[in-house]
Every structure is written in C-alpha cells, then in structure tokens.
Short mmCIF file of C-alpha atoms in Angstrom, two decimals:
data_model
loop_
_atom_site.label_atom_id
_atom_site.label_comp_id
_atom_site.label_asym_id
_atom_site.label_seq_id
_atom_site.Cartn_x
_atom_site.Cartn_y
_atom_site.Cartn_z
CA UNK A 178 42.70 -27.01 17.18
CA UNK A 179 39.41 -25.58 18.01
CA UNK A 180 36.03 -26.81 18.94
CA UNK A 181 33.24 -24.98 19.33
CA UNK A 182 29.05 -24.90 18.80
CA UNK A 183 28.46 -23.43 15.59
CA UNK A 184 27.57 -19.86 15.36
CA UNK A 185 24.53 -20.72 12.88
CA UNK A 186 23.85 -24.45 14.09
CA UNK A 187 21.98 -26.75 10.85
CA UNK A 188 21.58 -29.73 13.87
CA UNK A 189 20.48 -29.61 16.93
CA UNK A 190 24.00 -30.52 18.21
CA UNK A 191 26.35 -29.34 15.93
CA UNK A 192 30.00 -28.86 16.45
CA UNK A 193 33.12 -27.94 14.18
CA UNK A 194 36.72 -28.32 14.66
CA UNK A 195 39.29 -26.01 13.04
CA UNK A 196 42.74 -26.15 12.72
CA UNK A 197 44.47 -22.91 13.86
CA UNK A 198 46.70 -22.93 11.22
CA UNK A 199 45.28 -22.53 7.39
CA UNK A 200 44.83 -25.54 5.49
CA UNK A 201 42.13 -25.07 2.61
CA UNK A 202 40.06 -28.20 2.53
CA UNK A 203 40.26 -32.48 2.93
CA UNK A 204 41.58 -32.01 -0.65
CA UNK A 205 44.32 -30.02 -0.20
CA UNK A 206 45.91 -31.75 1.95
CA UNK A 207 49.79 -32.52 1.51
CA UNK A 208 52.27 -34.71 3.78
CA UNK A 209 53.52 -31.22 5.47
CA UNK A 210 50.11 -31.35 7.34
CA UNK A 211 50.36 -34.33 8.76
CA UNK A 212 50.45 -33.14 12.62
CA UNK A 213 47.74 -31.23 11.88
CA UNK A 214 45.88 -33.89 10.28
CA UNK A 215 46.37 -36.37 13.05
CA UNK A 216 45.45 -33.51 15.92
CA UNK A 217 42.57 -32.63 13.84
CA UNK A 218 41.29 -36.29 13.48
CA UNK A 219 42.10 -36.86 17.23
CA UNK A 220 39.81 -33.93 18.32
CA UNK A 221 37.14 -35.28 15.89
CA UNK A 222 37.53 -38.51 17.32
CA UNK A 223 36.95 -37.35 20.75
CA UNK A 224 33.99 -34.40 20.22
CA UNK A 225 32.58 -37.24 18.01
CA UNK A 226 32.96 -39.81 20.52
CA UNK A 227 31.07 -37.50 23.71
CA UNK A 228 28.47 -36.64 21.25
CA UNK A 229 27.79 -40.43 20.25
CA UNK A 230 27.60 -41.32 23.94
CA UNK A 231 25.54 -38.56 25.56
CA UNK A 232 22.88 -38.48 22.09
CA UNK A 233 23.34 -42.02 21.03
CA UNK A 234 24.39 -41.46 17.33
CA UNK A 235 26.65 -38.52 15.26
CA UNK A 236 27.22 -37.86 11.91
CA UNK A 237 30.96 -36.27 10.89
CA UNK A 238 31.76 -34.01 7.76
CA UNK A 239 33.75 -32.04 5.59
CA UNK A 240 32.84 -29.87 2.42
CA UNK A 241 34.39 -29.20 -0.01
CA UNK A 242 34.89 -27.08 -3.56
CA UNK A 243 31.43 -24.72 -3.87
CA UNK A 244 29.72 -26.54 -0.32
CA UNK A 245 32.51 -25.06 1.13
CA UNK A 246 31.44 -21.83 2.53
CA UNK A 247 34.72 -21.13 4.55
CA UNK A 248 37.64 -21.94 2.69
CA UNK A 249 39.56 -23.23 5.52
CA UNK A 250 39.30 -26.95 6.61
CA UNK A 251 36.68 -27.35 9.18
CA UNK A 252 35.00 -30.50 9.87
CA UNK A 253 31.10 -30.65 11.05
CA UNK A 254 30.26 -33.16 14.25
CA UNK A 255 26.61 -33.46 14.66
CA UNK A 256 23.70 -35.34 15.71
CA UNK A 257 19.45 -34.96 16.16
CA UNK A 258 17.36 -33.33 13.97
CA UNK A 259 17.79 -30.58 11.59
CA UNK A 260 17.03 -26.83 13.25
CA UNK A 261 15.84 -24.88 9.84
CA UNK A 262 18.80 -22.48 10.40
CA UNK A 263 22.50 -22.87 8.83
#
C-alpha cells in the first residue's frame, strides 16, 4: 500500500491510499483481492484513525465509474475545509 498527501489536495488534509498492485475500483472487486482489500482497509483504518484524532473529525471515500479520474482503486481520507483546488 501507499499513503501519501495528494498531489492536488480538494481538503485541507487530504490523503489517499493505493494499492501497489492494479485493482480498478470498489466495484471491481473479486475474492482474489482479498489481501489487498483487507491491507487496504487496514491502512485506511489507521491514516483515518491519526487524522480523526489530531483534527477531530475525517471523512473516507472512493469514486467510482466517470468520478473516477484514475482508474485504479484509491481511496480519499480527509478532513477541514475545502481548498478550491482538486
């Protein structure tokens, strides 16, 4: 997995995790990727978690179909207001 400030931030915290290996979206999501799926949620759980505690609330989310800019399963950690960029 990989965490890491987004490169165009739409929060003023805002954090994504990525699985290294390709997996399309939330939808596509079959019982081969289950590791994946549980590392993935574990990471969120934890970036979400640090987040919650040092800004006192955090919102988590996927896209998916044509919100989906990057057609690779990311998920979105973020919290405060919105920044005007994205």
């Amino acid at each position: 997995m990989l965490a890491f400030h987004h490169t165009r931030p739409f929060w003023e915290v805002h954090i994504v995790v990525v699985p290294k290996r390709h997996i399309g979206s939330l939808t596509t999501v079959s019982a081969e990727d289950e590791t994946d799926i549980r590392e993935l949620f574990g990471v969120v759980q934890a970036v979400a978690r640090d987040v919650e505690l040092e800004h006192g609330a955090a919102a988590v989310l996927t896209n998916l179909g044509a919100y989906q800019d990057s057609k690779h399963l990311h998920v979105h950690i973020h919290s405060g207001g919105r920044t005007g960029q994205g």
